[in-house]
Structures are given as structure tokens and as C-alpha cells.
């Protein structure tokens, strides 16, 4: 009898357990969204992303121009007032509230979920960082309205017809109001204890005075930069003499009534602030300077690394690269110390083009050749390639004295304006031949041009992701692509390979000096000495770099940290996949999701590795 009762009890328990499992399964099936629900919710959120992006474009006439879009705002400037920043903050808070309260993340497909995470994180950071909105220098030797506005007019504002010419004139007239807003912003910063160090002023004053020199600003024999640009563009329209002369007369009037007072007012403020500026260089001098710098490092690197960790990483990388440089010295049979070799590379004339127009033309021609040569090798390394073309230009004379040695400017998504690799040929001693390859690969192909152009051309992802900017990702990719060509046999000249190492060393030193200045209270002179002691670069390079660190805290740390992470992810994937590893597929994972934080990039690579392994196991179940 006991056995019968026990059997009945066990059977009853079994039925109960089975019933519970069925209920759980039915509940789970009921909670699991269908493919149609996922599609609907994902589409709804992507439509919302598009609306938000178009709102941003609509309020920025300058961004419209960068994107190659011509609207009724083609002759206008952005609103850069502090009041607009408050409006932007409120808009961001509303967007974040929508994402948190109105979106069910369980009903999104994987790609839309990634978009959700990126937008949410960006908004949270923007709101949190609003307290630091004045912690920068709107006018400095690296960037600022004094040089960016003329550059924008010359390089961005196209004139295809008379209405475009009228819009150009309208923008010239509007520079006075735009600069008035910037002057207000600079005054607000000074009241909050944010004033550029003394060295900045001579440079930006020189740039500012250059713009309002020449006709019609004075009676010299030369014409001003903006007048030359306008006349050249209008001449290409092949208008009648009367139409042409009338437009030029209007432009001259706008230069005198809109541009001249704008720059004169800016110069007046700069001259006044110059008298109050100090030689304290680091952002430790700001209120809450240490907290701001650590936040800046996290935003720039998209990691949780602090100043001390970054400083130590820099020291280790400098030592490693020095060791590899000594190997190059052995290859070229150079006897002496590393410092002796640095001196030799700095001073021997064979490593430099002539400091004249012929030398500059030769540099540009060879830079074009390097990029064209690598184009023919892209299939070995990439599946996805950009449709947009790239051109090489020298930095314009009006800003070459203060601009960096090389940089990239994106083209338009429709290809009407190509991407541009700018190389600064002001000081030919700062542009050695042995660094040409690394610079071209970083700024051009396969570096920034491929990454930025491919992102712009991506289909099926929200536009905010196409144009997103995560410095560690973008600059890490650029530096990674200085190394990548070596792996397919380029840098056959050991001196060029040394140049590659010198460029990587430069980025390693940045980790040391940026944190040295902003966290360890190094002076400008200490930073310059570190570069000249540890690299083969010209002193002019070191001065520009340290001054860049000072006005752009944390920015220069992105390159090495981003490169190291990409290499780490690549080698980890290679180790896990073995013969299944395909570098072209790895590059597709990195490039075809648009710019992302390094933490997200790590997740994307891990998903790709897992997918490859699962596919392999299904094909070979043994």
C-alpha cells in the first residue's frame, strides 16, 4: 500500500512539474516578441532617430553645407550663443526621456539596439558634461572662428550659380553677428576662470590680422584671401561683365561692413585678454580642473583609464618603440646612440625636400603617388571600400603657420566634394621624407578617408551613427593604418619604417606629455623637452604638439589607446579563430558599424568571433 501511495505521489509531482514547465513555456512564448513586432518597433525607433538627426541638421546651416545640402539657409551661420546651448540641453533631456520611457529594448533587433545604446550613452554624457561647457578655448591656434570661418568659405561654400554667390555675400555680412556671439562666449569663459595661456594670443592675433589684410581692407597690391576666393568662384560662372562686377562690388562691401568689424572686435578682445593671460598651461588651473580632465580622458578614450594609468602606458610604449628603433639602426649599420641617430635624421639634407616651391610640389606629387599605390592593394585587406575619391592639398597660406602638420577633411556623402588630405608645407624641415608614408596612410588611405567615407556611405543605419565621432576609434584607426601597410610589404626602405616608428613614438609620447601637463603640472617647456629628448622630430613639431596638448586637453591620448585596442582585438580574434581568421572580415566589423566607443567595438568583435565559431561547428559537428 505504501508503494502504491508513493507511486501516486511521484506521478502527481511529475504532472505538477510538467504543468509548471508548460505554463512557463507558454508564458515565455507569450512574452517573446514576434519577428513582426521586432520589425515594427525597430522601424519606429529608426524613424525617430531620423527625425532627431534632421532636427540637428535643420538648426545648423553650417552642417548643411558640410553635408553638401543647399537650403534657404545657405547664406546663414549657426547660432553659437550660450542661450542656444541651454536649448540644446533641454532637447537632449527630452530625447533621453523618450528613450528611457517609451522604448521597449526587448522588441528591437540587434542593430537598432546598438543604435539605442549609442544614442542613450551620448545623451547621458552630454547632459552630465554640461557643467563643463565653458571648459575650452573657442579661439586658439588649432581651431576657432578666426581661421575656421575663412576655411569654411573657401573649402565648403560652393558657387554654382548667382544665388550661391549671393549666399556667399550674405555669409560675409553675417560674420559680424557670428563673431559677436563668440566674443560673448569668450567673456563668459573668462568670468569663469577659463582664459587661454599667454602663448596662444600672438598666434591667433596673427591669423586674424591676415584675414583683413589686402584689398579691399587696405591699399596694398595684393587682394585679401576671401576676395580672391570669391572672385575666382564667380569668374567660373561665365557671367556678363556687368553681372560679375556687380557681385564683386557687393562682396567688397560685405568684406568691409561685415568681415572687417568682426575681426577688429575680436582682435580688440584678444589684445585685452592677452594682458591678463598667464603662463599656467594645464587645465588643473580651472575650477574643478582635475575632475574635468579625468572626465575628458574618459570621453576621449572611451575607457575608464585615469591620468596615472595613461601616463604609465605612455612610458612603457616609448621604451618599446625605442628598442625597435635600435633594430633599425642595426639594419642601416649606424653606429652611435639613439640620440645620435635622431640628430642624424633631423639634420641630414637627404631626408628633406627643398624649402621652395619646387620642393613643395615634389612633396605633394609623391604624397599622391603613395595614396594611388595603396589603392591598388586594398583588395588584400578590405571587403568594403569607399566610393568617394580623395585629393591631396597643401594647407592654405593664411593658416599654415599655426595649423597641424597634416589632417583630413571629409567629403560629401554624394561624392560631389571629395575627401581631402591636407599636408602642411610651411616648414619643410618639419615634413621629413621618411614620415611621408605613415602620414599618407593615416590621413588618407587606408586611414581616415576609408573610415569616414565608408561610414557616410553605409546603408540601413541611422545617420547619427554615420557622422558620430569617437576620437579613440577614429584616431586609433588612423594610427593602426600606419602599421597595416607594413604587414603587406610596404615600408621597404628601413628609413621609412623608422619614420613609421617615429610617428608611433610621437603618439606614445603624447600619453606622457598630455597627462604630464594637465595632471602633473608640467610646464610648456618641460613638455617640449620631453619630445625633443625622446623623438627625432623637429623642435617646431614639439612646440606645436605641446601647445596643442594645452588647448585641447586629452584629445591627443586617443591615438595610441585606440590603436592598441584595435590590435588587441585583432590578435585575440586571430588566436581564437586560427585558420578561420580573415583580416578583411575583421576590418569589415570595425568599419561597417560606423564610429563606436572602444567598449562597443570589443562587443562587436566578440560577436563576430562567436558567430564564426558557431558556423564552423555547424558545418563540422565532429
mmCIF file of N, CA and C in Angstrom, residues 9-135:
data_model
loop_
_atom_site.group_PDB
_atom_site.id
_atom_site.type_symbol
_atom_site.label_atom_id
_atom_site.label_comp_id
_atom_site.label_asym_id
_atom_site.label_seq_id
_atom_site.Cartn_x
_atom_site.Cartn_y
_atom_site.Cartn_z
ATOM 1 N N UNK A 9 2.034 9.560 -5.493
ATOM 2 C CA UNK A 9 2.630 10.854 -5.108
ATOM 3 C C UNK A 9 3.665 11.310 -6.136
ATOM 4 N N UNK A 10 4.514 10.370 -6.563
ATOM 5 C CA UNK A 10 5.546 10.696 -7.557
ATOM 6 C C UNK A 10 4.916 11.104 -8.881
ATOM 7 N N UNK A 11 3.848 10.367 -9.262
ATOM 8 C CA UNK A 11 3.178 10.677 -10.521
ATOM 9 C C UNK A 11 2.534 12.080 -10.451
ATOM 10 N N UNK A 12 1.959 12.363 -9.284
ATOM 11 C CA UNK A 12 1.326 13.663 -9.079
ATOM 12 C C UNK A 12 2.362 14.784 -9.173
ATOM 13 N N UNK A 13 3.537 14.540 -8.562
ATOM 14 C CA UNK A 13 4.617 15.545 -8.618
ATOM 15 C C UNK A 13 5.087 15.759 -10.048
ATOM 16 N N UNK A 14 5.171 14.641 -10.772
ATOM 17 C CA UNK A 14 5.622 14.720 -12.172
ATOM 18 C C UNK A 14 4.643 15.565 -12.988
ATOM 19 N N UNK A 15 3.326 15.268 -12.792
ATOM 20 C CA UNK A 15 2.309 16.010 -13.534
ATOM 21 C C UNK A 15 2.384 17.497 -13.187
ATOM 22 N N UNK A 16 2.561 17.781 -11.889
ATOM 23 C CA UNK A 16 2.642 19.181 -11.443
ATOM 24 C C UNK A 16 3.845 19.884 -12.059
ATOM 25 N N UNK A 17 5.019 19.200 -12.044
ATOM 26 C CA UNK A 17 6.244 19.770 -12.600
ATOM 27 C C UNK A 17 6.090 20.020 -14.096
ATOM 28 N N UNK A 18 5.494 18.993 -14.791
ATOM 29 C CA UNK A 18 5.300 19.124 -16.242
ATOM 30 C C UNK A 18 4.373 20.293 -16.550
ATOM 31 N N UNK A 19 3.334 20.419 -15.731
ATOM 32 C CA UNK A 19 2.370 21.501 -15.922
ATOM 33 C C UNK A 19 3.019 22.863 -15.720
ATOM 34 N N UNK A 20 3.909 22.941 -14.699
ATOM 35 C CA UNK A 20 4.612 24.211 -14.430
ATOM 36 C C UNK A 20 5.521 24.589 -15.605
ATOM 37 N N UNK A 21 6.216 23.577 -16.133
ATOM 38 C CA UNK A 21 7.114 23.827 -17.263
ATOM 39 C C UNK A 21 6.333 24.313 -18.486
ATOM 40 N N UNK A 22 5.150 23.654 -18.703
ATOM 41 C CA UNK A 22 4.328 24.063 -19.837
ATOM 42 C C UNK A 22 3.842 25.494 -19.663
ATOM 43 N N UNK A 23 3.424 25.828 -18.413
ATOM 44 C CA UNK A 23 2.972 27.193 -18.150
ATOM 45 C C UNK A 23 4.104 28.192 -18.394
ATOM 46 N N UNK A 24 5.305 27.810 -17.939
ATOM 47 C CA UNK A 24 6.465 28.689 -18.115
ATOM 48 C C UNK A 24 6.779 28.868 -19.585
ATOM 49 N N UNK A 25 6.695 27.749 -20.318
ATOM 50 C CA UNK A 25 6.994 27.807 -21.752
ATOM 51 C C UNK A 25 5.980 28.689 -22.465
ATOM 52 N N UNK A 26 4.692 28.496 -22.116
ATOM 53 C CA UNK A 26 3.655 29.295 -22.758
ATOM 54 C C UNK A 26 3.821 30.774 -22.415
ATOM 55 N N UNK A 27 4.202 31.023 -21.132
ATOM 56 C CA UNK A 27 4.413 32.406 -20.707
ATOM 57 C C UNK A 27 5.578 33.030 -21.457
ATOM 58 N N UNK A 28 6.659 32.226 -21.603
ATOM 59 C CA UNK A 28 7.845 32.714 -22.313
ATOM 60 C C UNK A 28 7.510 32.975 -23.771
ATOM 61 N N UNK A 29 6.763 32.025 -24.393
ATOM 62 C CA UNK A 29 6.379 32.204 -25.792
ATOM 63 C C UNK A 29 5.520 33.456 -25.957
ATOM 64 N N UNK A 30 4.661 33.666 -24.958
ATOM 65 C CA UNK A 30 3.784 34.825 -24.999
ATOM 66 C C UNK A 30 4.575 36.121 -24.880
ATOM 67 N N UNK A 31 5.663 36.106 -24.044
ATOM 68 C CA UNK A 31 6.465 37.308 -23.820
ATOM 69 C C UNK A 31 7.471 37.554 -24.942
ATOM 70 N N UNK A 32 7.847 36.490 -25.666
ATOM 71 C CA UNK A 32 8.839 36.651 -26.730
ATOM 72 C C UNK A 32 8.190 37.359 -27.909
ATOM 73 N N UNK A 33 8.713 38.528 -28.300
ATOM 74 C CA UNK A 33 8.090 39.256 -29.409
ATOM 75 C C UNK A 33 8.271 38.521 -30.728
ATOM 76 N N UNK A 34 7.303 38.637 -31.582
ATOM 77 C CA UNK A 34 7.381 38.010 -32.904
ATOM 78 C C UNK A 34 8.302 38.837 -33.797
ATOM 79 N N UNK A 35 8.670 38.252 -34.926
ATOM 80 C CA UNK A 35 9.527 38.957 -35.881
ATOM 81 C C UNK A 35 8.851 40.237 -36.364
ATOM 82 N N UNK A 36 7.521 40.172 -36.535
ATOM 83 C CA UNK A 36 6.794 41.353 -36.998
ATOM 84 C C UNK A 36 6.835 42.476 -35.957
ATOM 85 N N UNK A 37 6.665 42.093 -34.682
ATOM 86 C CA UNK A 37 6.714 43.097 -33.607
ATOM 87 C C UNK A 37 8.099 43.747 -33.549
ATOM 88 N N UNK A 38 9.138 42.933 -33.651
ATOM 89 C CA UNK A 38 10.509 43.460 -33.624
ATOM 90 C C UNK A 38 10.734 44.417 -34.792
ATOM 91 N N UNK A 39 10.238 44.023 -35.964
ATOM 92 C CA UNK A 39 10.403 44.877 -37.137
ATOM 93 C C UNK A 39 9.682 46.207 -36.952
ATOM 94 N N UNK A 40 8.465 46.150 -36.410
ATOM 95 C CA UNK A 40 7.676 47.369 -36.229
ATOM 96 C C UNK A 40 8.320 48.313 -35.213
ATOM 97 N N UNK A 41 8.741 47.754 -34.078
ATOM 98 C CA UNK A 41 9.341 48.596 -33.040
ATOM 99 C C UNK A 41 10.691 49.165 -33.498
ATOM 100 N N UNK A 42 11.455 48.360 -34.211
ATOM 101 C CA UNK A 42 12.752 48.831 -34.700
ATOM 102 C C UNK A 42 12.571 49.943 -35.727
ATOM 103 N N UNK A 43 11.591 49.771 -36.599
ATOM 104 C CA UNK A 43 11.328 50.805 -37.600
ATOM 105 C C UNK A 43 10.876 52.098 -36.934
ATOM 106 N N UNK A 44 10.027 51.971 -35.940
ATOM 107 C CA UNK A 44 9.532 53.156 -35.241
ATOM 108 C C UNK A 44 10.691 53.930 -34.612
ATOM 109 N N UNK A 45 11.614 53.207 -33.975
ATOM 110 C CA UNK A 45 12.739 53.885 -33.334
ATOM 111 C C UNK A 45 13.693 54.480 -34.377
ATOM 112 N N UNK A 46 13.924 53.756 -35.457
ATOM 113 C CA UNK A 46 14.795 54.284 -36.504
ATOM 114 C C UNK A 46 14.184 55.516 -37.167
ATOM 115 N N UNK A 47 12.872 55.528 -37.316
ATOM 116 C CA UNK A 47 12.204 56.726 -37.832
ATOM 117 C C UNK A 47 12.416 57.898 -36.871
ATOM 118 N N UNK A 48 12.344 57.605 -35.577
ATOM 119 C CA UNK A 48 12.563 58.650 -34.569
ATOM 120 C C UNK A 48 13.998 59.160 -34.650
ATOM 121 N N UNK A 49 14.975 58.249 -34.811
ATOM 122 C CA UNK A 49 16.377 58.661 -34.963
ATOM 123 C C UNK A 49 16.523 59.614 -36.153
ATOM 124 N N UNK A 50 15.836 59.297 -37.248
ATOM 125 C CA UNK A 50 15.934 60.134 -38.443
ATOM 126 C C UNK A 50 15.359 61.527 -38.181
ATOM 127 N N UNK A 51 14.245 61.585 -37.468
ATOM 128 C CA UNK A 51 13.640 62.887 -37.146
ATOM 129 C C UNK A 51 14.600 63.721 -36.306
ATOM 130 N N UNK A 52 15.235 63.081 -35.316
ATOM 131 C CA UNK A 52 16.176 63.815 -34.452
ATOM 132 C C UNK A 52 17.378 64.314 -35.257
ATOM 133 N N UNK A 53 17.865 63.473 -36.161
ATOM 134 C CA UNK A 53 19.004 63.875 -36.985
ATOM 135 C C UNK A 53 18.631 65.065 -37.859
ATOM 136 N N UNK A 54 17.472 65.005 -38.482
ATOM 137 C CA UNK A 54 17.059 66.097 -39.356
ATOM 138 C C UNK A 54 16.833 67.385 -38.567
ATOM 139 N N UNK A 55 16.393 67.267 -37.313
ATOM 140 C CA UNK A 55 16.269 68.451 -36.458
ATOM 141 C C UNK A 55 17.631 69.108 -36.255
ATOM 142 N N UNK A 56 18.661 68.280 -36.028
ATOM 143 C CA UNK A 56 20.010 68.807 -35.831
ATOM 144 C C UNK A 56 20.519 69.470 -37.106
ATOM 145 N N UNK A 57 20.276 68.846 -38.224
ATOM 146 C CA UNK A 57 20.721 69.416 -39.499
ATOM 147 C C UNK A 57 19.983 70.736 -39.766
ATOM 148 N N UNK A 58 18.681 70.753 -39.488
ATOM 149 C CA UNK A 58 17.869 71.930 -39.789
ATOM 150 C C UNK A 58 18.323 73.154 -39.005
ATOM 151 N N UNK A 59 18.825 72.948 -37.798
ATOM 152 C CA UNK A 59 19.239 74.106 -36.988
ATOM 153 C C UNK A 59 20.696 74.492 -37.219
ATOM 154 N N UNK A 60 21.371 73.835 -38.156
ATOM 155 C CA UNK A 60 22.783 74.129 -38.409
ATOM 156 C C UNK A 60 23.041 74.367 -39.892
ATOM 157 N N UNK A 61 22.953 75.611 -40.345
ATOM 158 C CA UNK A 61 23.277 75.905 -41.746
ATOM 159 C C UNK A 61 24.684 75.465 -42.134
ATOM 160 N N UNK A 62 25.605 75.499 -41.186
ATOM 161 C CA UNK A 62 26.987 75.112 -41.489
ATOM 162 C C UNK A 62 27.080 73.609 -41.729
ATOM 163 N N UNK A 63 26.388 72.826 -40.929
ATOM 164 C CA UNK A 63 26.410 71.380 -41.117
ATOM 165 C C UNK A 63 25.753 71.013 -42.444
ATOM 166 N N UNK A 64 24.684 71.738 -42.779
ATOM 167 C CA UNK A 64 24.045 71.509 -44.072
ATOM 168 C C UNK A 64 25.071 71.661 -45.199
ATOM 169 N N UNK A 65 25.894 72.673 -45.088
ATOM 170 C CA UNK A 65 26.903 72.911 -46.127
ATOM 171 C C UNK A 65 27.955 71.809 -46.117
ATOM 172 N N UNK A 66 28.381 71.385 -44.937
ATOM 173 C CA UNK A 66 29.339 70.279 -44.850
ATOM 174 C C UNK A 66 28.780 69.027 -45.529
ATOM 175 N N UNK A 67 27.471 68.832 -45.386
ATOM 176 C CA UNK A 67 26.836 67.656 -45.969
ATOM 177 C C UNK A 67 26.511 67.828 -47.445
ATOM 178 N N UNK A 68 26.786 69.003 -47.983
ATOM 179 C CA UNK A 68 26.509 69.245 -49.391
ATOM 180 C C UNK A 68 25.056 69.556 -49.666
ATOM 181 N N UNK A 69 24.327 70.005 -48.623
ATOM 182 C CA UNK A 69 22.903 70.308 -48.766
ATOM 183 C C UNK A 69 22.724 71.817 -48.923
ATOM 184 N N UNK A 70 21.983 72.222 -49.937
ATOM 185 C CA UNK A 70 21.688 73.637 -50.119
ATOM 186 C C UNK A 70 20.218 73.885 -49.826
ATOM 187 N N UNK A 71 19.954 74.744 -48.848
ATOM 188 C CA UNK A 71 18.592 75.115 -48.475
ATOM 189 C C UNK A 71 18.507 76.637 -48.465
ATOM 190 N N UNK A 72 17.393 77.129 -47.963
ATOM 191 C CA UNK A 72 17.238 78.583 -47.823
ATOM 192 C C UNK A 72 18.231 79.154 -46.825
ATOM 193 N N UNK A 73 18.863 78.279 -46.031
ATOM 194 C CA UNK A 73 19.831 78.720 -45.023
ATOM 195 C C UNK A 73 21.253 78.785 -45.556
ATOM 196 N N UNK A 74 21.432 78.606 -46.867
ATOM 197 C CA UNK A 74 22.793 78.521 -47.422
ATOM 198 C C UNK A 74 23.614 79.782 -47.144
ATOM 199 N N UNK A 75 22.964 80.904 -46.930
ATOM 200 C CA UNK A 75 23.699 82.137 -46.656
ATOM 201 C C UNK A 75 23.774 82.495 -45.184
ATOM 202 N N UNK A 76 23.460 81.530 -44.302
ATOM 203 C CA UNK A 76 23.405 81.827 -42.865
ATOM 204 C C UNK A 76 24.494 81.089 -42.087
ATOM 205 N N UNK A 77 24.641 81.488 -40.814
ATOM 206 C CA UNK A 77 25.571 80.832 -39.886
ATOM 207 C C UNK A 77 24.793 80.156 -38.762
ATOM 208 N N UNK A 78 25.450 79.287 -38.038
ATOM 209 C CA UNK A 78 24.836 78.651 -36.874
ATOM 210 C C UNK A 78 24.639 79.662 -35.746
ATOM 211 N N UNK A 79 23.717 79.346 -34.858
ATOM 212 C CA UNK A 79 23.563 80.089 -33.606
ATOM 213 C C UNK A 79 24.514 79.450 -32.592
ATOM 214 N N UNK A 80 25.563 80.167 -32.193
ATOM 215 C CA UNK A 80 26.559 79.607 -31.265
ATOM 216 C C UNK A 80 26.486 80.275 -29.888
ATOM 217 N N UNK A 81 25.361 80.892 -29.591
ATOM 218 C CA UNK A 81 25.210 81.605 -28.320
ATOM 219 C C UNK A 81 25.066 80.644 -27.152
ATOM 220 N N UNK A 82 25.324 81.144 -25.959
ATOM 221 C CA UNK A 82 25.165 80.331 -24.754
ATOM 222 C C UNK A 82 23.692 79.991 -24.525
ATOM 223 N N UNK A 83 22.782 80.856 -24.987
ATOM 224 C CA UNK A 83 21.351 80.559 -24.872
ATOM 225 C C UNK A 83 20.991 79.338 -25.707
ATOM 226 N N UNK A 84 21.600 79.214 -26.887
ATOM 227 C CA UNK A 84 21.331 78.066 -27.728
ATOM 228 C C UNK A 84 21.821 76.786 -27.063
ATOM 229 N N UNK A 85 22.922 76.868 -26.314
ATOM 230 C CA UNK A 85 23.432 75.692 -25.610
ATOM 231 C C UNK A 85 22.428 75.200 -24.571
ATOM 232 N N UNK A 86 21.752 76.122 -23.909
ATOM 233 C CA UNK A 86 20.728 75.741 -22.932
ATOM 234 C C UNK A 86 19.554 75.060 -23.648
ATOM 235 N N UNK A 87 19.172 75.592 -24.796
ATOM 236 C CA UNK A 87 18.098 74.961 -25.580
ATOM 237 C C UNK A 87 18.503 73.555 -26.020
ATOM 238 N N UNK A 88 19.753 73.412 -26.424
ATOM 239 C CA UNK A 88 20.248 72.097 -26.843
ATOM 240 C C UNK A 88 20.197 71.104 -25.682
ATOM 241 N N UNK A 89 20.513 71.586 -24.481
ATOM 242 C CA UNK A 89 20.468 70.716 -23.303
ATOM 243 C C UNK A 89 19.050 70.223 -23.054
ATOM 244 N N UNK A 90 18.078 71.112 -23.126
ATOM 245 C CA UNK A 90 16.685 70.726 -22.894
ATOM 246 C C UNK A 90 16.226 69.719 -23.942
ATOM 247 N N UNK A 91 16.658 69.922 -25.175
ATOM 248 C CA UNK A 91 16.304 68.982 -26.233
ATOM 249 C C UNK A 91 16.908 67.605 -25.939
ATOM 250 N N UNK A 92 18.110 67.588 -25.457
ATOM 251 C CA UNK A 92 18.771 66.314 -25.133
ATOM 252 C C UNK A 92 18.065 65.603 -23.987
ATOM 253 N N UNK A 93 17.624 66.348 -23.003
ATOM 254 C CA UNK A 93 16.904 65.746 -21.877
ATOM 255 C C UNK A 93 15.593 65.110 -22.344
ATOM 256 N N UNK A 94 14.897 65.785 -23.243
ATOM 257 C CA UNK A 94 13.638 65.235 -23.767
ATOM 258 C C UNK A 94 13.904 63.964 -24.574
ATOM 259 N N UNK A 95 14.970 63.971 -25.350
ATOM 260 C CA UNK A 95 15.296 62.788 -26.140
ATOM 261 C C UNK A 95 15.655 61.610 -25.240
ATOM 262 N N UNK A 96 16.425 61.875 -24.202
ATOM 263 C CA UNK A 96 16.794 60.799 -23.284
ATOM 264 C C UNK A 96 15.565 60.249 -22.571
ATOM 265 N N UNK A 97 14.668 61.130 -22.181
ATOM 266 C CA UNK A 97 13.439 60.688 -21.514
ATOM 267 C C UNK A 97 12.621 59.787 -22.444
ATOM 268 N N UNK A 98 12.584 60.142 -23.722
ATOM 269 C CA UNK A 98 11.857 59.301 -24.680
ATOM 270 C C UNK A 98 12.480 57.913 -24.761
ATOM 271 N N UNK A 99 13.781 57.849 -24.863
ATOM 272 C CA UNK A 99 14.450 56.554 -24.966
ATOM 273 C C UNK A 99 14.204 55.696 -23.726
ATOM 274 N N UNK A 100 14.234 56.322 -22.567
ATOM 275 C CA UNK A 100 14.080 55.568 -21.321
ATOM 276 C C UNK A 100 12.635 55.148 -21.065
ATOM 277 N N UNK A 101 11.701 56.015 -21.417
ATOM 278 C CA UNK A 101 10.305 55.791 -21.024
ATOM 279 C C UNK A 101 9.431 55.195 -22.131
ATOM 280 N N UNK A 102 9.834 55.362 -23.368
ATOM 281 C CA UNK A 102 8.930 54.987 -24.459
ATOM 282 C C UNK A 102 9.450 53.876 -25.358
ATOM 283 N N UNK A 103 10.641 53.366 -25.079
ATOM 284 C CA UNK A 103 11.221 52.335 -25.943
ATOM 285 C C UNK A 103 11.389 51.036 -25.161
ATOM 286 N N UNK A 104 10.829 49.948 -25.688
ATOM 287 C CA UNK A 104 10.992 48.618 -25.102
ATOM 288 C C UNK A 104 12.163 47.939 -25.813
ATOM 289 N N UNK A 105 13.302 47.878 -25.146
ATOM 290 C CA UNK A 105 14.511 47.367 -25.804
ATOM 291 C C UNK A 105 14.410 45.880 -26.123
ATOM 292 N N UNK A 106 13.488 45.170 -25.487
ATOM 293 C CA UNK A 106 13.338 43.734 -25.779
ATOM 294 C C UNK A 106 12.678 43.502 -27.138
ATOM 295 N N UNK A 107 12.164 44.566 -27.736
ATOM 296 C CA UNK A 107 11.464 44.437 -29.013
ATOM 297 C C UNK A 107 12.234 45.100 -30.166
ATOM 298 N N UNK A 108 13.563 45.190 -29.992
ATOM 299 C CA UNK A 108 14.412 45.788 -31.028
ATOM 300 C C UNK A 108 15.323 44.733 -31.621
ATOM 301 N N UNK A 109 15.596 44.853 -32.913
ATOM 302 C CA UNK A 109 16.597 43.961 -33.493
ATOM 303 C C UNK A 109 17.995 44.392 -33.038
ATOM 304 N N UNK A 110 18.988 43.577 -33.314
ATOM 305 C CA UNK A 110 20.326 43.811 -32.758
ATOM 306 C C UNK A 110 20.911 45.152 -33.199
ATOM 307 N N UNK A 111 20.745 45.489 -34.468
ATOM 308 C CA UNK A 111 21.359 46.719 -34.963
ATOM 309 C C UNK A 111 20.678 47.948 -34.376
ATOM 310 N N UNK A 112 19.362 47.890 -34.244
ATOM 311 C CA UNK A 112 18.642 49.019 -33.657
ATOM 312 C C UNK A 112 18.943 49.130 -32.164
ATOM 313 N N UNK A 113 19.132 47.990 -31.500
ATOM 314 C CA UNK A 113 19.514 48.016 -30.092
ATOM 315 C C UNK A 113 20.873 48.696 -29.924
ATOM 316 N N UNK A 114 21.800 48.430 -30.847
ATOM 317 C CA UNK A 114 23.094 49.103 -30.787
ATOM 318 C C UNK A 114 22.921 50.615 -30.962
ATOM 319 N N UNK A 115 22.074 51.011 -31.893
ATOM 320 C CA UNK A 115 21.803 52.447 -32.097
ATOM 321 C C UNK A 115 21.227 53.061 -30.826
ATOM 322 N N UNK A 116 20.314 52.324 -30.192
ATOM 323 C CA UNK A 116 19.711 52.785 -28.941
ATOM 324 C C UNK A 116 20.787 53.019 -27.882
ATOM 325 N N UNK A 117 21.671 52.036 -27.710
ATOM 326 C CA UNK A 117 22.729 52.151 -26.698
ATOM 327 C C UNK A 117 23.630 53.361 -26.969
ATOM 328 N N UNK A 118 23.994 53.544 -28.247
ATOM 329 C CA UNK A 118 24.895 54.648 -28.598
ATOM 330 C C UNK A 118 24.233 55.999 -28.354
ATOM 331 N N UNK A 119 22.990 56.148 -28.806
ATOM 332 C CA UNK A 119 22.289 57.415 -28.608
ATOM 333 C C UNK A 119 22.088 57.700 -27.119
ATOM 334 N N UNK A 120 21.685 56.700 -26.362
ATOM 335 C CA UNK A 120 21.445 56.874 -24.930
ATOM 336 C C UNK A 120 22.728 57.295 -24.216
ATOM 337 N N UNK A 121 23.833 56.620 -24.533
ATOM 338 C CA UNK A 121 25.102 56.961 -23.891
ATOM 339 C C UNK A 121 25.555 58.372 -24.272
ATOM 340 N N UNK A 122 25.402 58.723 -25.535
ATOM 341 C CA UNK A 122 25.794 60.062 -25.976
ATOM 342 C C UNK A 122 24.990 61.142 -25.248
ATOM 343 N N UNK A 123 23.689 60.923 -25.122
ATOM 344 C CA UNK A 123 22.842 61.908 -24.454
ATOM 345 C C UNK A 123 23.181 62.007 -22.968
ATOM 346 N N UNK A 124 23.388 60.879 -22.334
ATOM 347 C CA UNK A 124 23.750 60.895 -20.913
ATOM 348 C C UNK A 124 25.053 61.647 -20.686
ATOM 349 N N UNK A 125 26.035 61.396 -21.556
ATOM 350 C CA UNK A 125 27.318 62.100 -21.428
ATOM 351 C C UNK A 125 27.161 63.596 -21.664
ATOM 352 N N UNK A 126 26.369 63.935 -22.672
ATOM 353 C CA UNK A 126 26.159 65.354 -22.983
ATOM 354 C C UNK A 126 25.517 66.087 -21.806
ATOM 355 N N UNK A 127 24.539 65.470 -21.199
ATOM 356 C CA UNK A 127 23.845 66.094 -20.064
ATOM 357 C C UNK A 127 24.776 66.196 -18.858
ATOM 358 N N UNK A 128 25.503 65.136 -18.599
ATOM 359 C CA UNK A 128 26.434 65.135 -17.467
ATOM 360 C C UNK A 128 27.551 66.164 -17.659
ATOM 361 N N UNK A 129 27.993 66.337 -18.905
ATOM 362 C CA UNK A 129 29.129 67.212 -19.184
ATOM 363 C C UNK A 129 28.728 68.673 -19.393
ATOM 364 N N UNK A 130 27.451 68.974 -19.294
ATOM 365 C CA UNK A 130 27.015 70.355 -19.494
ATOM 366 C C UNK A 130 27.709 71.297 -18.526
ATOM 367 N N UNK A 131 28.039 70.795 -17.356
ATOM 368 C CA UNK A 131 28.720 71.620 -16.352
ATOM 369 C C UNK A 131 30.089 72.095 -16.836
ATOM 370 N N UNK A 132 30.635 71.385 -17.820
ATOM 371 C CA UNK A 132 31.956 71.734 -18.334
ATOM 372 C C UNK A 132 31.893 72.426 -19.699
ATOM 373 N N UNK A 133 30.739 72.961 -20.067
ATOM 374 C CA UNK A 133 30.587 73.506 -21.424
ATOM 375 C C UNK A 133 31.495 74.701 -21.694
ATOM 376 N N UNK A 134 31.953 75.373 -20.644
ATOM 377 C CA UNK A 134 32.846 76.515 -20.836
ATOM 378 C C UNK A 134 34.322 76.138 -20.673
ATOM 379 N N UNK A 135 34.606 74.856 -20.508
ATOM 380 C CA UNK A 135 35.977 74.431 -20.239
ATOM 381 C C UNK A 135 36.751 74.192 -21.539
#
